[in-house]
Amino acid sequence: MHKIVSQNVNFYYGEFQALHDISLSVKENTVTALIGPSGCGKSTYLRLLNRMNDLIDNTQMSGTITIDGNDIYDKQTNVDDLRKNVGMVFQKPNPFPKTIFENVAYGLRVNGITDKKIIEERVITSIEQVALWDEVKDKLHKSAFELSGGQQQRLCIARALAIQPSVLLMDEPTSALDPISTSKVEELIYELKKQYTIVIVTHNMQQAGRISDNTAFFYMGELIEYDKTKTIFTKPTKKQTEDYITGRFG
Ligand SMILES: Nc1ncnc2c1ncn2[C@@H]1O[C@H](COP(=O)(O)OP(=O)(O)OP(=O)(O)O)[C@@H](O)[C@H]1O
Ligand SMILES: [Mg+2]
């Protein structure tokens, strides 16, 4: 069974239709890359998967999206539970003005976990999962702002993992990072897919090629082509896809 199934999804900001009839399914424990030129709707689509667009006024969505078979736009859906299950990492590292430890513990506390031992265990495990432990173990109670950008981004990923989601959404998570930090985050994504289902927006074609199993090419709000990453990059069927991946536009 597919983990995430989108069927005939349309999305509007006011009068403007940002997504047109998107149908796309994602298997569990895979990495799916969303690519396409600026403004084509990648972030809009990504944000639909944990209902972050609900926070924007005057928007409208039609079609269905299910995760684990549950319609996430159903009236019965608890949005807080959904967002616990579907974590998100943004383009710019956005640690809270708190200590390294408290950044990762935050989501646990918000979710009502008070047991000190459980919090400590989860914080350590999450920081280990993002391969940051050795770099921060001696300064867990220092401000997260004392970390480098790449370390902050891994911390933000740890923060997302601490609340044990099953889906991880990443919107250009390495675009603000240097090549070394980028490759650390890429290696991490590769490791994480054993446990999580990952959907990642990237403008970096090489990155999509390195880390994703499947790639979806969006153009002007439409899903033009969706296939195995290898197929998209070696023999796409649509001319627009080929033009984009070969750098002829976008
Ligand atoms: N809050 C908003 N209100 C109105 N229109 C919006 C809003 N957010 C995005 N849009 C519009 O929706 C379209 C898709 O935007 P989106 O941010 O999803 O694109 P994107 O593919 O993520 O682009 P980029 O690669 O630049 O991040 C664009 O035309 C954009 O101007
Ligand atoms: Mg975007």
PDB file of C-alpha atoms and ligand atoms in Angstrom:
ATOM      1  CA  MET A   1       0.000   0.000   0.000  1.00  0.00           C
ATOM      2  CA  HIS A   2       1.118   3.551  -0.631  1.00  0.00           C
ATOM      3  CA  LYS A   3       1.918   5.689   2.375  1.00  0.00           C
ATOM      4  CA  ILE A   4       0.698   8.956   0.832  1.00  0.00           C
ATOM      5  CA  VAL A   5      -1.928   9.100  -1.896  1.00  0.00           C
ATOM      6  CA  SER A   6      -2.980  12.383  -3.502  1.00  0.00           C
ATOM      7  CA  GLN A   7      -5.881  12.278  -5.928  1.00  0.00           C
ATOM      8  CA  ASN A   8      -7.017  15.099  -8.184  1.00  0.00           C
ATOM      9  CA  VAL A   9      -5.747  17.797  -5.876  1.00  0.00           C
ATOM     10  CA  ASN A  10      -6.481  21.422  -6.798  1.00  0.00           C
ATOM     11  CA  PHE A  11      -5.369  24.315  -4.667  1.00  0.00           C
ATOM     12  CA  TYR A  12      -6.223  28.011  -4.789  1.00  0.00           C
ATOM     13  CA  TYR A  13      -4.778  31.114  -3.172  1.00  0.00           C
ATOM     14  CA  GLY A  14      -7.819  33.366  -3.525  1.00  0.00           C
ATOM     15  CA  GLU A  15      -8.666  33.304  -7.222  1.00  0.00           C
ATOM     16  CA  PHE A  16      -5.277  32.017  -8.238  1.00  0.00           C
ATOM     17  CA  GLN A  17      -5.078  28.284  -8.884  1.00  0.00           C
ATOM     18  CA  ALA A  18      -1.628  27.139  -7.736  1.00  0.00           C
ATOM     19  CA  LEU A  19      -2.116  23.379  -8.224  1.00  0.00           C
ATOM     20  CA  HIS A  20      -4.022  21.633 -10.989  1.00  0.00           C
ATOM     21  CA  ASP A  21      -5.346  18.131 -10.590  1.00  0.00           C
ATOM     22  CA  ILE A  22      -2.329  16.614  -8.870  1.00  0.00           C
ATOM     23  CA  SER A  23      -2.408  12.836  -8.432  1.00  0.00           C
ATOM     24  CA  LEU A  24       0.724  11.383  -6.904  1.00  0.00           C
ATOM     25  CA  SER A  25       1.380   8.411  -4.648  1.00  0.00           C
ATOM     26  CA  VAL A  26       4.370   7.836  -2.424  1.00  0.00           C
ATOM     27  CA  LYS A  27       5.540   4.480  -1.096  1.00  0.00           C
ATOM     28  CA  GLU A  28       6.658   3.961   2.470  1.00  0.00           C
ATOM     29  CA  ASN A  29      10.396   4.254   3.215  1.00  0.00           C
ATOM     30  CA  THR A  30      11.225   6.036   0.016  1.00  0.00           C
ATOM     31  CA  VAL A  31      12.587   9.475  -0.796  1.00  0.00           C
ATOM     32  CA  THR A  32      10.533  11.453  -3.302  1.00  0.00           C
ATOM     33  CA  ALA A  33      12.023  14.599  -4.824  1.00  0.00           C
ATOM     34  CA  LEU A  34       9.807  17.445  -6.030  1.00  0.00           C
ATOM     35  CA  ILE A  35      11.533  19.482  -8.714  1.00  0.00           C
ATOM     36  CA  GLY A  36      10.556  22.272 -11.076  1.00  0.00           C
ATOM     37  CA  PRO A  37      11.085  25.967 -11.700  1.00  0.00           C
ATOM     38  CA  SER A  38      10.397  28.616  -9.087  1.00  0.00           C
ATOM     39  CA  GLY A  39       6.691  29.212  -8.524  1.00  0.00           C
ATOM     40  CA  CYS A  40       5.538  25.873  -9.976  1.00  0.00           C
ATOM     41  CA  GLY A  41       3.823  24.794  -6.749  1.00  0.00           C
ATOM     42  CA  LYS A  42       6.337  22.494  -5.019  1.00  0.00           C
ATOM     43  CA  SER A  43       6.117  24.146  -1.599  1.00  0.00           C
ATOM     44  CA  THR A  44       2.369  24.517  -1.923  1.00  0.00           C
ATOM     45  CA  TYR A  45       2.029  20.805  -2.558  1.00  0.00           C
ATOM     46  CA  LEU A  46       4.423  19.911   0.250  1.00  0.00           C
ATOM     47  CA  ARG A  47       2.524  22.058   2.735  1.00  0.00           C
ATOM     48  CA  LEU A  48      -0.723  20.307   1.841  1.00  0.00           C
ATOM     49  CA  LEU A  49       0.704  17.089   3.268  1.00  0.00           C
ATOM     50  CA  ASN A  50       0.642  18.364   6.850  1.00  0.00           C
ATOM     51  CA  ARG A  51      -2.049  20.976   6.370  1.00  0.00           C
ATOM     52  CA  MET A  52       0.307  23.895   6.799  1.00  0.00           C
ATOM     53  CA  ASN A  53      -1.666  25.740   4.105  1.00  0.00           C
ATOM     54  CA  ASP A  54      -4.598  25.810   6.545  1.00  0.00           C
ATOM     55  CA  LEU A  55      -2.697  28.633   8.216  1.00  0.00           C
ATOM     56  CA  ILE A  56      -2.947  30.830   5.098  1.00  0.00           C
ATOM     57  CA  ASP A  57      -6.155  32.856   4.735  1.00  0.00           C
ATOM     58  CA  ASN A  58      -8.448  32.655   1.757  1.00  0.00           C
ATOM     59  CA  THR A  59      -7.203  29.369   0.357  1.00  0.00           C
ATOM     60  CA  GLN A  60      -9.177  26.446  -0.986  1.00  0.00           C
ATOM     61  CA  MET A  61      -8.349  22.842  -1.688  1.00  0.00           C
ATOM     62  CA  SER A  62     -10.213  20.099  -3.497  1.00  0.00           C
ATOM     63  CA  GLY A  63      -9.404  16.466  -4.131  1.00  0.00           C
ATOM     64  CA  THR A  64      -8.181  13.981  -1.538  1.00  0.00           C
ATOM     65  CA  ILE A  65      -4.939  13.234   0.225  1.00  0.00           C
ATOM     66  CA  THR A  66      -4.611  10.142   2.374  1.00  0.00           C
ATOM     67  CA  ILE A  67      -1.767   9.128   4.652  1.00  0.00           C
ATOM     68  CA  ASP A  68      -1.844   5.522   5.861  1.00  0.00           C
ATOM     69  CA  GLY A  69      -5.285   5.329   4.307  1.00  0.00           C
ATOM     70  CA  ASN A  70      -6.719   8.195   6.351  1.00  0.00           C
ATOM     71  CA  ASP A  71      -8.125  11.224   4.572  1.00  0.00           C
ATOM     72  CA  ILE A  72      -6.103  14.029   6.152  1.00  0.00           C
ATOM     73  CA  TYR A  73      -8.673  16.659   5.134  1.00  0.00           C
ATOM     74  CA  ASP A  74     -11.537  14.748   6.719  1.00  0.00           C
ATOM     75  CA  LYS A  75     -13.433  16.614   9.431  1.00  0.00           C
ATOM     76  CA  GLN A  76     -12.492  13.850  11.880  1.00  0.00           C
ATOM     77  CA  THR A  77      -8.774  14.426  11.358  1.00  0.00           C
ATOM     78  CA  ASN A  78      -6.969  15.923  14.324  1.00  0.00           C
ATOM     79  CA  VAL A  79      -4.534  18.400  12.772  1.00  0.00           C
ATOM     80  CA  ASP A  80      -2.171  18.335  15.766  1.00  0.00           C
ATOM     81  CA  ASP A  81      -1.881  14.563  15.492  1.00  0.00           C
ATOM     82  CA  LEU A  82      -1.363  14.878  11.753  1.00  0.00           C
ATOM     83  CA  ARG A  83       1.498  17.339  12.229  1.00  0.00           C
ATOM     84  CA  LYS A  84       3.044  15.068  14.844  1.00  0.00           C
ATOM     85  CA  ASN A  85       3.023  12.285  12.295  1.00  0.00           C
ATOM     86  CA  VAL A  86       4.169  14.469   9.405  1.00  0.00           C
ATOM     87  CA  GLY A  87       7.208  16.508  10.439  1.00  0.00           C
ATOM     88  CA  MET A  88       8.654  19.392   8.468  1.00  0.00           C
ATOM     89  CA  VAL A  89      12.078  20.911   7.908  1.00  0.00           C
ATOM     90  CA  PHE A  90      12.423  24.279   6.201  1.00  0.00           C
ATOM     91  CA  GLN A  91      14.882  25.931   3.854  1.00  0.00           C
ATOM     92  CA  LYS A  92      16.561  28.098   6.468  1.00  0.00           C
ATOM     93  CA  PRO A  93      17.576  26.492   9.724  1.00  0.00           C
ATOM     94  CA  ASN A  94      15.123  27.915  12.260  1.00  0.00           C
ATOM     95  CA  PRO A  95      16.210  26.841  15.733  1.00  0.00           C
ATOM     96  CA  PHE A  96      14.301  28.358  18.637  1.00  0.00           C
ATOM     97  CA  PRO A  97      16.120  30.858  20.885  1.00  0.00           C
ATOM     98  CA  LYS A  98      16.737  28.075  23.376  1.00  0.00           C
ATOM     99  CA  THR A  99      19.513  25.681  24.240  1.00  0.00           C
ATOM    100  CA  ILE A 100      20.476  22.844  21.930  1.00  0.00           C
ATOM    101  CA  PHE A 101      18.854  20.399  24.339  1.00  0.00           C
ATOM    102  CA  GLU A 102      15.658  22.409  24.703  1.00  0.00           C
ATOM    103  CA  ASN A 103      15.276  22.814  20.951  1.00  0.00           C
ATOM    104  CA  VAL A 104      14.958  19.070  20.576  1.00  0.00           C
ATOM    105  CA  ALA A 105      12.979  18.606  23.797  1.00  0.00           C
ATOM    106  CA  TYR A 106      10.493  21.308  22.836  1.00  0.00           C
ATOM    107  CA  GLY A 107       8.105  19.172  20.804  1.00  0.00           C
ATOM    108  CA  LEU A 108       8.080  16.520  23.507  1.00  0.00           C
ATOM    109  CA  ARG A 109       7.164  19.032  26.195  1.00  0.00           C
ATOM    110  CA  VAL A 110       4.483  20.594  23.984  1.00  0.00           C
ATOM    111  CA  ASN A 111       3.045  17.130  23.537  1.00  0.00           C
ATOM    112  CA  GLY A 112       2.736  16.695  27.265  1.00  0.00           C
ATOM    113  CA  ILE A 113       5.727  14.462  27.946  1.00  0.00           C
ATOM    114  CA  THR A 114       7.085  15.378  31.375  1.00  0.00           C
ATOM    115  CA  ASP A 115       9.197  12.360  32.351  1.00  0.00           C
ATOM    116  CA  LYS A 116      12.733  13.713  32.497  1.00  0.00           C
ATOM    117  CA  LYS A 117      14.304  10.394  31.635  1.00  0.00           C
ATOM    118  CA  ILE A 118      12.153   9.866  28.551  1.00  0.00           C
ATOM    119  CA  ILE A 119      12.852  13.415  27.363  1.00  0.00           C
ATOM    120  CA  GLU A 120      16.583  12.979  27.847  1.00  0.00           C
ATOM    121  CA  GLU A 121      16.605   9.653  26.023  1.00  0.00           C
ATOM    122  CA  ARG A 122      14.648  10.994  23.071  1.00  0.00           C
ATOM    123  CA  VAL A 123      16.765  14.114  22.805  1.00  0.00           C
ATOM    124  CA  ILE A 124      19.973  12.089  22.745  1.00  0.00           C
ATOM    125  CA  THR A 125      18.624   9.532  20.290  1.00  0.00           C
ATOM    126  CA  SER A 126      17.388  12.248  17.935  1.00  0.00           C
ATOM    127  CA  ILE A 127      20.676  14.121  18.029  1.00  0.00           C
ATOM    128  CA  GLU A 128      22.523  10.864  17.380  1.00  0.00           C
ATOM    129  CA  GLN A 129      20.210  10.075  14.483  1.00  0.00           C
ATOM    130  CA  VAL A 130      21.267  13.246  12.701  1.00  0.00           C
ATOM    131  CA  ALA A 131      24.961  12.524  13.345  1.00  0.00           C
ATOM    132  CA  LEU A 132      25.357  15.627  15.467  1.00  0.00           C
ATOM    133  CA  TRP A 133      26.054  14.065  18.853  1.00  0.00           C
ATOM    134  CA  ASP A 134      29.837  14.259  18.798  1.00  0.00           C
ATOM    135  CA  GLU A 135      29.683  17.901  17.774  1.00  0.00           C
ATOM    136  CA  VAL A 136      27.281  19.034  20.503  1.00  0.00           C
ATOM    137  CA  LYS A 137      27.552  16.590  23.394  1.00  0.00           C
ATOM    138  CA  ASP A 138      29.680  18.975  25.444  1.00  0.00           C
ATOM    139  CA  LYS A 139      27.466  22.012  24.879  1.00  0.00           C
ATOM    140  CA  LEU A 140      23.903  20.759  25.080  1.00  0.00           C
ATOM    141  CA  HIS A 141      22.972  23.631  27.365  1.00  0.00           C
ATOM    142  CA  LYS A 142      24.443  26.339  25.168  1.00  0.00           C
ATOM    143  CA  SER A 143      22.294  28.361  22.787  1.00  0.00           C
ATOM    144  CA  ALA A 144      21.432  26.712  19.476  1.00  0.00           C
ATOM    145  CA  PHE A 145      22.520  29.951  17.792  1.00  0.00           C
ATOM    146  CA  GLU A 146      26.114  29.078  18.661  1.00  0.00           C
ATOM    147  CA  LEU A 147      26.003  26.270  16.099  1.00  0.00           C
ATOM    148  CA  SER A 148      27.004  26.639  12.452  1.00  0.00           C
ATOM    149  CA  GLY A 149      24.265  26.781   9.821  1.00  0.00           C
ATOM    150  CA  GLY A 150      24.768  23.142   8.873  1.00  0.00           C
ATOM    151  CA  GLN A 151      24.704  22.068  12.497  1.00  0.00           C
ATOM    152  CA  GLN A 152      21.569  24.147  13.084  1.00  0.00           C
ATOM    153  CA  GLN A 153      19.856  22.446  10.175  1.00  0.00           C
ATOM    154  CA  ARG A 154      20.722  19.013  11.529  1.00  0.00           C
ATOM    155  CA  LEU A 155      19.430  20.172  14.903  1.00  0.00           C
ATOM    156  CA  CYS A 156      16.159  21.194  13.264  1.00  0.00           C
ATOM    157  CA  ILE A 157      15.927  17.757  11.694  1.00  0.00           C
ATOM    158  CA  ALA A 158      16.573  16.229  15.139  1.00  0.00           C
ATOM    159  CA  ARG A 159      13.817  18.437  16.546  1.00  0.00           C
ATOM    160  CA  ALA A 160      11.438  17.107  13.881  1.00  0.00           C
ATOM    161  CA  LEU A 161      12.461  13.495  14.566  1.00  0.00           C
ATOM    162  CA  ALA A 162      12.101  13.746  18.349  1.00  0.00           C
ATOM    163  CA  ILE A 163       8.329  13.632  18.172  1.00  0.00           C
ATOM    164  CA  GLN A 164       8.605  10.414  16.136  1.00  0.00           C
ATOM    165  CA  PRO A 165       6.841  11.259  12.895  1.00  0.00           C
ATOM    166  CA  SER A 166       6.530   8.678  10.140  1.00  0.00           C
ATOM    167  CA  VAL A 167       6.701  11.198   7.295  1.00  0.00           C
ATOM    168  CA  LEU A 168       9.316  13.911   6.938  1.00  0.00           C
ATOM    169  CA  LEU A 169       8.748  16.858   4.604  1.00  0.00           C
ATOM    170  CA  MET A 170      11.786  18.891   3.640  1.00  0.00           C
ATOM    171  CA  ASP A 171      11.601  22.128   1.670  1.00  0.00           C
ATOM    172  CA  GLU A 172      15.030  22.815   0.157  1.00  0.00           C
ATOM    173  CA  PRO A 173      16.738  21.752   3.390  1.00  0.00           C
ATOM    174  CA  THR A 174      20.266  22.234   2.109  1.00  0.00           C
ATOM    175  CA  SER A 175      19.965  25.378   0.003  1.00  0.00           C
ATOM    176  CA  ALA A 176      21.473  27.521   2.773  1.00  0.00           C
ATOM    177  CA  LEU A 177      24.299  25.081   3.520  1.00  0.00           C
ATOM    178  CA  ASP A 178      27.892  24.709   2.375  1.00  0.00           C
ATOM    179  CA  PRO A 179      28.889  21.599   0.374  1.00  0.00           C
ATOM    180  CA  ILE A 180      30.169  19.673   3.397  1.00  0.00           C
ATOM    181  CA  SER A 181      27.060  20.292   5.479  1.00  0.00           C
ATOM    182  CA  THR A 182      24.972  19.521   2.414  1.00  0.00           C
ATOM    183  CA  SER A 183      26.575  16.149   1.956  1.00  0.00           C
ATOM    184  CA  LYS A 184      26.092  15.395   5.656  1.00  0.00           C
ATOM    185  CA  VAL A 185      22.393  16.162   5.376  1.00  0.00           C
ATOM    186  CA  GLU A 186      22.169  14.102   2.181  1.00  0.00           C
ATOM    187  CA  GLU A 187      23.798  11.117   3.871  1.00  0.00           C
ATOM    188  CA  LEU A 188      21.407  11.591   6.735  1.00  0.00           C
ATOM    189  CA  ILE A 189      18.370  11.583   4.428  1.00  0.00           C
ATOM    190  CA  TYR A 190      19.626   8.361   2.909  1.00  0.00           C
ATOM    191  CA  GLU A 191      19.840   6.789   6.377  1.00  0.00           C
ATOM    192  CA  LEU A 192      16.512   8.179   7.526  1.00  0.00           C
ATOM    193  CA  LYS A 193      14.493   6.610   4.746  1.00  0.00           C
ATOM    194  CA  LYS A 194      14.916   3.224   6.420  1.00  0.00           C
ATOM    195  CA  GLN A 195      12.563   4.539   9.090  1.00  0.00           C
ATOM    196  CA  TYR A 196      10.702   7.407   7.479  1.00  0.00           C
ATOM    197  CA  THR A 197       8.933   8.330   4.282  1.00  0.00           C
ATOM    198  CA  ILE A 198      10.562  11.479   2.957  1.00  0.00           C
ATOM    199  CA  VAL A 199       9.317  14.075   0.492  1.00  0.00           C
ATOM    200  CA  ILE A 200      11.906  16.701  -0.379  1.00  0.00           C
ATOM    201  CA  VAL A 201      11.803  19.822  -2.529  1.00  0.00           C
ATOM    202  CA  THR A 202      15.104  20.587  -4.197  1.00  0.00           C
ATOM    203  CA  HIS A 203      16.429  22.870  -6.895  1.00  0.00           C
ATOM    204  CA  ASN A 204      19.572  20.825  -7.058  1.00  0.00           C
ATOM    205  CA  MET A 205      19.281  18.200  -9.801  1.00  0.00           C
ATOM    206  CA  GLN A 206      22.388  16.350  -8.660  1.00  0.00           C
ATOM    207  CA  GLN A 207      20.931  16.162  -5.201  1.00  0.00           C
ATOM    208  CA  ALA A 208      17.644  14.773  -6.464  1.00  0.00           C
ATOM    209  CA  GLY A 209      19.648  12.212  -8.428  1.00  0.00           C
ATOM    210  CA  ARG A 210      21.752  11.235  -5.437  1.00  0.00           C
ATOM    211  CA  ILE A 211      19.136  10.871  -2.756  1.00  0.00           C
ATOM    212  CA  SER A 212      15.703  10.192  -4.215  1.00  0.00           C
ATOM    213  CA  ASP A 213      14.004   7.023  -5.386  1.00  0.00           C
ATOM    214  CA  ASN A 214      11.293   8.841  -7.307  1.00  0.00           C
ATOM    215  CA  THR A 215      11.084  12.317  -8.761  1.00  0.00           C
ATOM    216  CA  ALA A 216       8.063  14.462  -9.551  1.00  0.00           C
ATOM    217  CA  PHE A 217       8.497  17.300 -12.029  1.00  0.00           C
ATOM    218  CA  PHE A 218       6.085  20.173 -11.516  1.00  0.00           C
ATOM    219  CA  TYR A 219       5.549  22.970 -14.001  1.00  0.00           C
ATOM    220  CA  MET A 220       3.101  25.856 -13.601  1.00  0.00           C
ATOM    221  CA  GLY A 221       1.048  24.071 -11.004  1.00  0.00           C
ATOM    222  CA  GLU A 222       0.832  20.807 -12.901  1.00  0.00           C
ATOM    223  CA  LEU A 223       2.514  17.505 -12.283  1.00  0.00           C
ATOM    224  CA  ILE A 224       4.132  16.952 -15.659  1.00  0.00           C
ATOM    225  CA  GLU A 225       5.953  13.705 -15.001  1.00  0.00           C
ATOM    226  CA  TYR A 226       6.477  11.379 -12.071  1.00  0.00           C
ATOM    227  CA  ASP A 227       8.674   8.334 -12.240  1.00  0.00           C
ATOM    228  CA  LYS A 228      11.713   6.592 -10.871  1.00  0.00           C
ATOM    229  CA  THR A 229      14.441   9.192 -10.435  1.00  0.00           C
ATOM    230  CA  LYS A 230      16.695   7.296 -12.807  1.00  0.00           C
ATOM    231  CA  THR A 231      14.054   7.370 -15.532  1.00  0.00           C
ATOM    232  CA  ILE A 232      13.322  11.075 -15.027  1.00  0.00           C
ATOM    233  CA  PHE A 233      17.011  11.898 -15.386  1.00  0.00           C
ATOM    234  CA  THR A 234      17.932   9.495 -18.168  1.00  0.00           C
ATOM    235  CA  LYS A 235      14.867   9.069 -20.339  1.00  0.00           C
ATOM    236  CA  PRO A 236      12.012  11.369 -19.409  1.00  0.00           C
ATOM    237  CA  THR A 237       8.960  10.987 -21.624  1.00  0.00           C
ATOM    238  CA  LYS A 238       7.888  14.637 -21.653  1.00  0.00           C
ATOM    239  CA  LYS A 239       9.776  17.314 -23.513  1.00  0.00           C
ATOM    240  CA  GLN A 240       9.241  19.839 -20.685  1.00  0.00           C
ATOM    241  CA  THR A 241      10.919  17.486 -18.230  1.00  0.00           C
ATOM    242  CA  GLU A 242      13.860  16.984 -20.530  1.00  0.00           C
ATOM    243  CA  ASP A 243      14.224  20.726 -21.107  1.00  0.00           C
ATOM    244  CA  TYR A 244      14.202  21.340 -17.376  1.00  0.00           C
ATOM    245  CA  ILE A 245      16.641  18.662 -16.319  1.00  0.00           C
ATOM    246  CA  THR A 246      19.058  19.589 -19.056  1.00  0.00           C
ATOM    247  CA  GLY A 247      18.919  23.209 -17.925  1.00  0.00           C
ATOM    248  CA  ARG A 248      17.225  24.591 -21.020  1.00  0.00           C
ATOM    249  CA  PHE A 249      14.800  26.467 -18.811  1.00  0.00           C
ATOM    250  CA  GLY A 250      13.973  27.149 -15.168  1.00  0.00           C
TER     251      GLY A 250
HETATM  252  N1  LIG B   1       0.713  32.691   0.488  1.00  0.00           N
HETATM  253  C1  LIG B   1       0.506  32.837  -0.843  1.00  0.00           C
HETATM  254  N2  LIG B   1      -0.460  33.663  -1.312  1.00  0.00           N
HETATM  255  C2  LIG B   1      -0.682  33.813  -2.632  1.00  0.00           C
HETATM  256  N3  LIG B   1      -0.013  33.143  -3.593  1.00  0.00           N
HETATM  257  C3  LIG B   1       0.943  32.301  -3.191  1.00  0.00           C
HETATM  258  C4  LIG B   1       1.265  32.102  -1.806  1.00  0.00           C
HETATM  259  N4  LIG B   1       2.261  31.197  -1.726  1.00  0.00           N
HETATM  260  C5  LIG B   1       2.546  30.860  -2.990  1.00  0.00           C
HETATM  261  N5  LIG B   1       1.761  31.510  -3.884  1.00  0.00           N
HETATM  262  C6  LIG B   1       1.820  31.391  -5.353  1.00  0.00           C
HETATM  263  O1  LIG B   1       1.580  30.042  -5.706  1.00  0.00           O
HETATM  264  C7  LIG B   1       2.461  29.613  -6.738  1.00  0.00           C
HETATM  265  C8  LIG B   1       3.278  28.418  -6.248  1.00  0.00           C
HETATM  266  O2  LIG B   1       4.127  28.852  -5.200  1.00  0.00           O
HETATM  267  P1  LIG B   1       5.089  27.850  -4.422  1.00  0.00           P
HETATM  268  O3  LIG B   1       5.656  28.592  -3.295  1.00  0.00           O
HETATM  269  O4  LIG B   1       4.342  26.596  -4.131  1.00  0.00           O
HETATM  270  O5  LIG B   1       6.188  27.558  -5.538  1.00  0.00           O
HETATM  271  P2  LIG B   1       7.563  26.742  -5.464  1.00  0.00           P
HETATM  272  O6  LIG B   1       7.531  25.745  -6.567  1.00  0.00           O
HETATM  273  O7  LIG B   1       7.768  26.242  -4.088  1.00  0.00           O
HETATM  274  O8  LIG B   1       8.638  27.872  -5.827  1.00  0.00           O
HETATM  275  P3  LIG B   1      10.156  28.092  -5.267  1.00  0.00           P
HETATM  276  O9  LIG B   1      10.977  27.095  -5.993  1.00  0.00           O
HETATM  277  O10 LIG B   1      10.469  29.484  -5.679  1.00  0.00           O
HETATM  278  O11 LIG B   1      10.128  27.896  -3.789  1.00  0.00           O
HETATM  279  C9  LIG B   1       3.311  30.834  -7.096  1.00  0.00           C
HETATM  280  O12 LIG B   1       2.748  31.442  -8.227  1.00  0.00           O
HETATM  281  C10 LIG B   1       3.181  31.726  -5.884  1.00  0.00           C
HETATM  282  O13 LIG B   1       3.269  33.083  -6.235  1.00  0.00           O
HETATM  283 MG    MG B   2       9.173  26.698  -2.575  1.00  0.00          MG
END
